[in-house]
PDB file of C-alpha atoms in Angstrom:
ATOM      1  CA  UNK A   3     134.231  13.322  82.663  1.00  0.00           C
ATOM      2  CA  UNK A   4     137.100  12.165  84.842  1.00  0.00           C
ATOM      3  CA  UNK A   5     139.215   9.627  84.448  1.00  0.00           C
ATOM      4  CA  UNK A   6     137.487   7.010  86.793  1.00  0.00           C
ATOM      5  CA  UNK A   7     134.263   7.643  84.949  1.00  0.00           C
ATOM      6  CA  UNK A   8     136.244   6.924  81.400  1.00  0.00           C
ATOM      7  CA  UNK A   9     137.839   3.637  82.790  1.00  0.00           C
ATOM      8  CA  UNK A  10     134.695   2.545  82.934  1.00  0.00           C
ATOM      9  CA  UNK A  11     133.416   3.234  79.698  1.00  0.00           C
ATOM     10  CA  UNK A  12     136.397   0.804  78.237  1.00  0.00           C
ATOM     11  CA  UNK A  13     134.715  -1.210  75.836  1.00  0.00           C
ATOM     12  CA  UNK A  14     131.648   0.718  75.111  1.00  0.00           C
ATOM     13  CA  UNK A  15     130.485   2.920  72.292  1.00  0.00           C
ATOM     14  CA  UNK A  16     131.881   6.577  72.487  1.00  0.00           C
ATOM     15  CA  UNK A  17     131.925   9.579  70.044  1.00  0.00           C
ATOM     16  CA  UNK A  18     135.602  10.745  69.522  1.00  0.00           C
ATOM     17  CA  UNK A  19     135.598  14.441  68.002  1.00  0.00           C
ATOM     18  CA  UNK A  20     139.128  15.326  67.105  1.00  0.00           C
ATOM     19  CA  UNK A  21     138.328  19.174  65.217  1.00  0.00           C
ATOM     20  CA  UNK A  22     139.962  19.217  62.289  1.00  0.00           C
ATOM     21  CA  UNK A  23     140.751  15.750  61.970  1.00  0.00           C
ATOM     22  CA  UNK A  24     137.133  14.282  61.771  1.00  0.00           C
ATOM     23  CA  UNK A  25     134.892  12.528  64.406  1.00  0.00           C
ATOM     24  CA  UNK A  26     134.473   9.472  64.448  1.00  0.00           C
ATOM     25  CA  UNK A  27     132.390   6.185  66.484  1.00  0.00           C
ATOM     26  CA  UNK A  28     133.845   3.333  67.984  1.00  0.00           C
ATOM     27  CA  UNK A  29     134.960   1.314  71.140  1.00  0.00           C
ATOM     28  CA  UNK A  30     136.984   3.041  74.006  1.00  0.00           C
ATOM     29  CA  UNK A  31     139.685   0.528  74.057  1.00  0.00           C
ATOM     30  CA  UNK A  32     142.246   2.175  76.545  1.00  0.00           C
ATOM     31  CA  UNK A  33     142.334   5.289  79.112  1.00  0.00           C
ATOM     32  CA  UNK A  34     145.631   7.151  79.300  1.00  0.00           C
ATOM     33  CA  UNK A  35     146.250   7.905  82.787  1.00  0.00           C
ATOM     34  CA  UNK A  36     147.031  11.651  83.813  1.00  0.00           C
ATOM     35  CA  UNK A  37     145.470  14.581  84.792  1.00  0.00           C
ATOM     36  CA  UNK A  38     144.360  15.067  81.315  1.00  0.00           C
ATOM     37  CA  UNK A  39     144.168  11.646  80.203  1.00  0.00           C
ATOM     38  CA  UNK A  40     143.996  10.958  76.677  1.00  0.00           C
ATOM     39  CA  UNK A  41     141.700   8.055  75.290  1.00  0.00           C
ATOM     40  CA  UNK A  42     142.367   5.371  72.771  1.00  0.00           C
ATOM     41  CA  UNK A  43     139.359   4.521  70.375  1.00  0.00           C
ATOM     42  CA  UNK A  44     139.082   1.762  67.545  1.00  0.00           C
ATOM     43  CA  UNK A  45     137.419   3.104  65.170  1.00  0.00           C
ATOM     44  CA  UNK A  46     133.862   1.662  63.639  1.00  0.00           C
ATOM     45  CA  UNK A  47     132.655   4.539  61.802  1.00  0.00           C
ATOM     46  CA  UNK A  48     132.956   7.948  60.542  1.00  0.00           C
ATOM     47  CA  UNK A  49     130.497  10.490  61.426  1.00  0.00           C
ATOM     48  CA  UNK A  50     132.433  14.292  60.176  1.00  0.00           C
ATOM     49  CA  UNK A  51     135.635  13.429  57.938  1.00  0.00           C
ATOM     50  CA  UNK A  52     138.711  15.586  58.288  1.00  0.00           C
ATOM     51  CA  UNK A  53     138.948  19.089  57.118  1.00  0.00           C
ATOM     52  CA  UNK A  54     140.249  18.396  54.365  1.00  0.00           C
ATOM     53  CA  UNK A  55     140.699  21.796  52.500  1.00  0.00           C
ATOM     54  CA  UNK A  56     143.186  24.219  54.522  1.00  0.00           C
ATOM     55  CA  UNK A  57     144.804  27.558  53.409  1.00  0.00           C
ATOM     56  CA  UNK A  58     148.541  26.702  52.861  1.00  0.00           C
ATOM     57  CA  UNK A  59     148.523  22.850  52.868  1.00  0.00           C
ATOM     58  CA  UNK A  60     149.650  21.571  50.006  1.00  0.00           C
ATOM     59  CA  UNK A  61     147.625  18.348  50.381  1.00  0.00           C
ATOM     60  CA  UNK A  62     144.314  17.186  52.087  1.00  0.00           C
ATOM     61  CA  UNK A  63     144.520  16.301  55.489  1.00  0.00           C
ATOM     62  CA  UNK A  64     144.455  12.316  56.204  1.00  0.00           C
ATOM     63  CA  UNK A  65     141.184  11.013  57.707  1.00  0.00           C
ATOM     64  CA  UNK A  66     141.141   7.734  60.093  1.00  0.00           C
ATOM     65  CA  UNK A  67     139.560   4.501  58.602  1.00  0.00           C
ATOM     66  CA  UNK A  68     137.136   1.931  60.196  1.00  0.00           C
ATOM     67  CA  UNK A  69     139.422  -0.276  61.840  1.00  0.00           C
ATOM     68  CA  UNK A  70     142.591   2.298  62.818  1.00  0.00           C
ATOM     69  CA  UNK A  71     142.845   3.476  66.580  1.00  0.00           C
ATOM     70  CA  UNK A  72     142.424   7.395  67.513  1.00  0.00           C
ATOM     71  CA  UNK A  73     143.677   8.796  70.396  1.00  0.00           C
ATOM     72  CA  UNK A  74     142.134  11.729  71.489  1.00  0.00           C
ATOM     73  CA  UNK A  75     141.978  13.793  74.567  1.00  0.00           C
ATOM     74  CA  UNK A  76     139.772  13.731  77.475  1.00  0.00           C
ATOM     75  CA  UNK A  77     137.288  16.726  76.701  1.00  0.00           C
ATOM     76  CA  UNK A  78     136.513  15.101  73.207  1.00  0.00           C
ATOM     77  CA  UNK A  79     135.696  11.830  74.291  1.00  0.00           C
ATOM     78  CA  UNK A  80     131.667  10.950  75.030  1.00  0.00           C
ATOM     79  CA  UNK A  81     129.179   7.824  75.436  1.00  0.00           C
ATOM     80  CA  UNK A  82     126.906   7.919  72.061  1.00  0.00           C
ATOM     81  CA  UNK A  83     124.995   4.889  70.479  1.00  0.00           C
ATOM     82  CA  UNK A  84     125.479   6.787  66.883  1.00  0.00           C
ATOM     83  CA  UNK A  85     127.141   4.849  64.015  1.00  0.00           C
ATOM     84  CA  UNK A  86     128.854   5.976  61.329  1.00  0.00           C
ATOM     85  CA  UNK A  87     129.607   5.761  57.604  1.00  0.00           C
ATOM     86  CA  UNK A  88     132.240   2.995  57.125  1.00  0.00           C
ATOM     87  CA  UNK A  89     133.274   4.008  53.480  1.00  0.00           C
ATOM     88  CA  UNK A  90     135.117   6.760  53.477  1.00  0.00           C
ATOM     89  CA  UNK A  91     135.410   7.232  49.774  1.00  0.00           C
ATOM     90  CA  UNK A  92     131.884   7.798  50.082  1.00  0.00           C
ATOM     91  CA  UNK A  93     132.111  10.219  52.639  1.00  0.00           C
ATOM     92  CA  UNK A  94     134.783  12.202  50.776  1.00  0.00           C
ATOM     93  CA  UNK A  95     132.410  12.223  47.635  1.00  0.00           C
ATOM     94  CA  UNK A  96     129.451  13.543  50.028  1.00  0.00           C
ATOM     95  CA  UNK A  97     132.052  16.482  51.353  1.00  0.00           C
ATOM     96  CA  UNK A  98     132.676  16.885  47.222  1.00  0.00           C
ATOM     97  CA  UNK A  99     129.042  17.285  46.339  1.00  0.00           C
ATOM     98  CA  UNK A 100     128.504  19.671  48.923  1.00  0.00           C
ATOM     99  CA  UNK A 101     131.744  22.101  47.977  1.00  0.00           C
ATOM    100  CA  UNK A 102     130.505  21.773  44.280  1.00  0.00           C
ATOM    101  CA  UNK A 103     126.867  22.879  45.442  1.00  0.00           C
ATOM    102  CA  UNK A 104     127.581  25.779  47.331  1.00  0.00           C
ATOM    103  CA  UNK A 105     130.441  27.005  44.385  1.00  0.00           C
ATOM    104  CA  UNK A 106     127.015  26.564  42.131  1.00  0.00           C
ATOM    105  CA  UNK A 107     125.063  28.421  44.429  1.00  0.00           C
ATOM    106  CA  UNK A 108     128.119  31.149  44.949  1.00  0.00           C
ATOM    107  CA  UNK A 109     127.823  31.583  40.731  1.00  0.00           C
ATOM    108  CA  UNK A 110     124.056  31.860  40.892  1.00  0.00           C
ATOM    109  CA  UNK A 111     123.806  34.304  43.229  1.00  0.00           C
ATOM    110  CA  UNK A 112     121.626  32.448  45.782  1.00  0.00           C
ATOM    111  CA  UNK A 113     124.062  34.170  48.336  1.00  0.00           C
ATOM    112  CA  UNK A 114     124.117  37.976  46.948  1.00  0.00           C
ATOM    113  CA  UNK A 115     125.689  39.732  43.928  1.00  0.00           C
ATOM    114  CA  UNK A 116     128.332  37.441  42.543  1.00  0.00           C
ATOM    115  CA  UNK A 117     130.305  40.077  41.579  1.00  0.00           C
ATOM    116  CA  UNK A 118     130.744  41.871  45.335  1.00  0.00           C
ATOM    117  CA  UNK A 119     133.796  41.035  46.816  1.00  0.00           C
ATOM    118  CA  UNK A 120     132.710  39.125  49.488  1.00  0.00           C
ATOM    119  CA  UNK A 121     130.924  36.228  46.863  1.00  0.00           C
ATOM    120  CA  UNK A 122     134.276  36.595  44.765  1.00  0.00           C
ATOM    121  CA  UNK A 123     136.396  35.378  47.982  1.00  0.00           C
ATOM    122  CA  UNK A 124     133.965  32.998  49.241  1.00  0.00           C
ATOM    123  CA  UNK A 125     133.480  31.888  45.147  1.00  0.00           C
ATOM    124  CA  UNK A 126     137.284  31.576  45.339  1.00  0.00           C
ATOM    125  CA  UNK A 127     137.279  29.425  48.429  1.00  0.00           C
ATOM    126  CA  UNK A 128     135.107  26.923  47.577  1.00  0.00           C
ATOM    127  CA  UNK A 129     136.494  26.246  44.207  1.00  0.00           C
ATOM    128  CA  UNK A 130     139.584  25.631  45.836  1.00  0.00           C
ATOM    129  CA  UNK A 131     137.913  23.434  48.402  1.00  0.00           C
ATOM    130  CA  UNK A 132     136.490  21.523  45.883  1.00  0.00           C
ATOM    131  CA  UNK A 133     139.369  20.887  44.043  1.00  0.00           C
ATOM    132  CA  UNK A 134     140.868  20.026  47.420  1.00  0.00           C
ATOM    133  CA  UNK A 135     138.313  17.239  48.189  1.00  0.00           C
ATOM    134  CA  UNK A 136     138.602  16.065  44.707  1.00  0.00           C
ATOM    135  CA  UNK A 137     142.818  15.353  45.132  1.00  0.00           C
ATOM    136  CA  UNK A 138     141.479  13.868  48.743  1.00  0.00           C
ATOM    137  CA  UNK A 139     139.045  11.216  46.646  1.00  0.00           C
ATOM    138  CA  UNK A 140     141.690  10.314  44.261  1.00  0.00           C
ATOM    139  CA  UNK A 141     144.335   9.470  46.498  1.00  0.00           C
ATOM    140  CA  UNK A 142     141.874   7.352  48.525  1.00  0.00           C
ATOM    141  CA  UNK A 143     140.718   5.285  44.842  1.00  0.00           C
ATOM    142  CA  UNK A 144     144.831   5.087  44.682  1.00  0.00           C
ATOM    143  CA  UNK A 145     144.903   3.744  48.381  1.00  0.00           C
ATOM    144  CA  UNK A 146     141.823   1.325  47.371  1.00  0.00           C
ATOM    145  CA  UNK A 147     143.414   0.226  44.019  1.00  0.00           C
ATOM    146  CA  UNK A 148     146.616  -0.664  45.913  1.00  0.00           C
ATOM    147  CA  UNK A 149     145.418  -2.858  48.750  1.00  0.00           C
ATOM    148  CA  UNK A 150     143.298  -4.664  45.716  1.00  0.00           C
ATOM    149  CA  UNK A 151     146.797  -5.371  43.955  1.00  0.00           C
ATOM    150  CA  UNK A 152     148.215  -6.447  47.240  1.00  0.00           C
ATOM    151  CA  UNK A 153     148.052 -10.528  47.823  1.00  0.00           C
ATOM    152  CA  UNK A 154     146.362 -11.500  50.699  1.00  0.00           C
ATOM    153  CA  UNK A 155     148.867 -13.628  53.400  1.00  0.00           C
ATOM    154  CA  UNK A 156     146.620 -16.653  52.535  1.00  0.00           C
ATOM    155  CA  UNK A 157     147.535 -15.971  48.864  1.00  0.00           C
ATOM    156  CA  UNK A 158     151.697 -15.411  49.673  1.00  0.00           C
ATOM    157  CA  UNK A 159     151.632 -18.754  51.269  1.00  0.00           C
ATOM    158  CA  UNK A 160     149.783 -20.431  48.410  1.00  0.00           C
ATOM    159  CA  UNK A 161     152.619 -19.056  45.829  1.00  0.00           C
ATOM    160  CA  UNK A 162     155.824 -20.635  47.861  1.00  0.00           C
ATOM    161  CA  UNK A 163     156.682 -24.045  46.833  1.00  0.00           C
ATOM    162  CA  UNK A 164     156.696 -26.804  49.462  1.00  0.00           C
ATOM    163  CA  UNK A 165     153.692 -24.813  51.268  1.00  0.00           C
TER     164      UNK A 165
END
């Protein structure tokens, strides 16, 4: 779509893929003007979360919450009615599961001879992938844990005397 046509999707639903960062649901809050304008989107839900396993990173890539803005670039913006999963914990622990599974499956030979090379590599991979999505989970529960610990502003102005 062109630019014109995107201006005047600003405040409706759109579906913002973003490859290996996720895609995601949520209101087209700004157009970017240029020839390959760039579109801003607050997002209300999570519908693919981030690759998170990569040869050579040495940690998971960073999804987007409910609530953050995305920008992403013309081609990957469209209208959609979808929604999305708002917990992203629980997406993470759905991408977990399904590592785990097919590293199960990979061991029981639902996908050929375990011991052929291919099944070792792809045995290899997901193992790693797992444990990947596993560090992923944990530092979102650490995220979680901290913004329970953190006082609300409500709470901060409850504490100081003379308030």
């Amino acid at each position: 779509m062109n630019r014109k046509q995107a201006e005047k999707l600003i405040g409706t639903r759109v579906h913002a893929w973003t490859s290996a960062n996720g895609e995601y649901v949520g209101e087209l809050v700004q157009v970017k003007p240029g020839a390959k304008w760039r579109g801003v989107v607050r997002i209300d839900g999570i519908m693919v979360p981030p690759v998170t396993f990569e040869f050579g990173r040495r940690y998971p890539r960073r999804g987007f919450r409910v609530g953050e803005l995305i920008e992403v670039g013309h081609s990957s913006i469209t209208p959609t009615e979808a929604y999305g999963v708002t917990d992203y914990l629980s997406i993470l622990e759905g991408q977990a599961a399904d590592f785990r599974q097919k590293h199960e499956d990979y061991l029981a030979g639902k996908f050929g001879n375990p011991n052929d090379p291919v099944c070792v590599q792809n045995y290899a991979w997901y193992a790693a992938g797992a444990k990947m999505v596993e560090q992923a989970i944990e530092i979102e529960r650490q995220r979680l844990a901290e913004l329970d610990r953190a006082p609300d502003a409500d709470d901060a102005n409850d504490a100081k005397p003379g308030m």
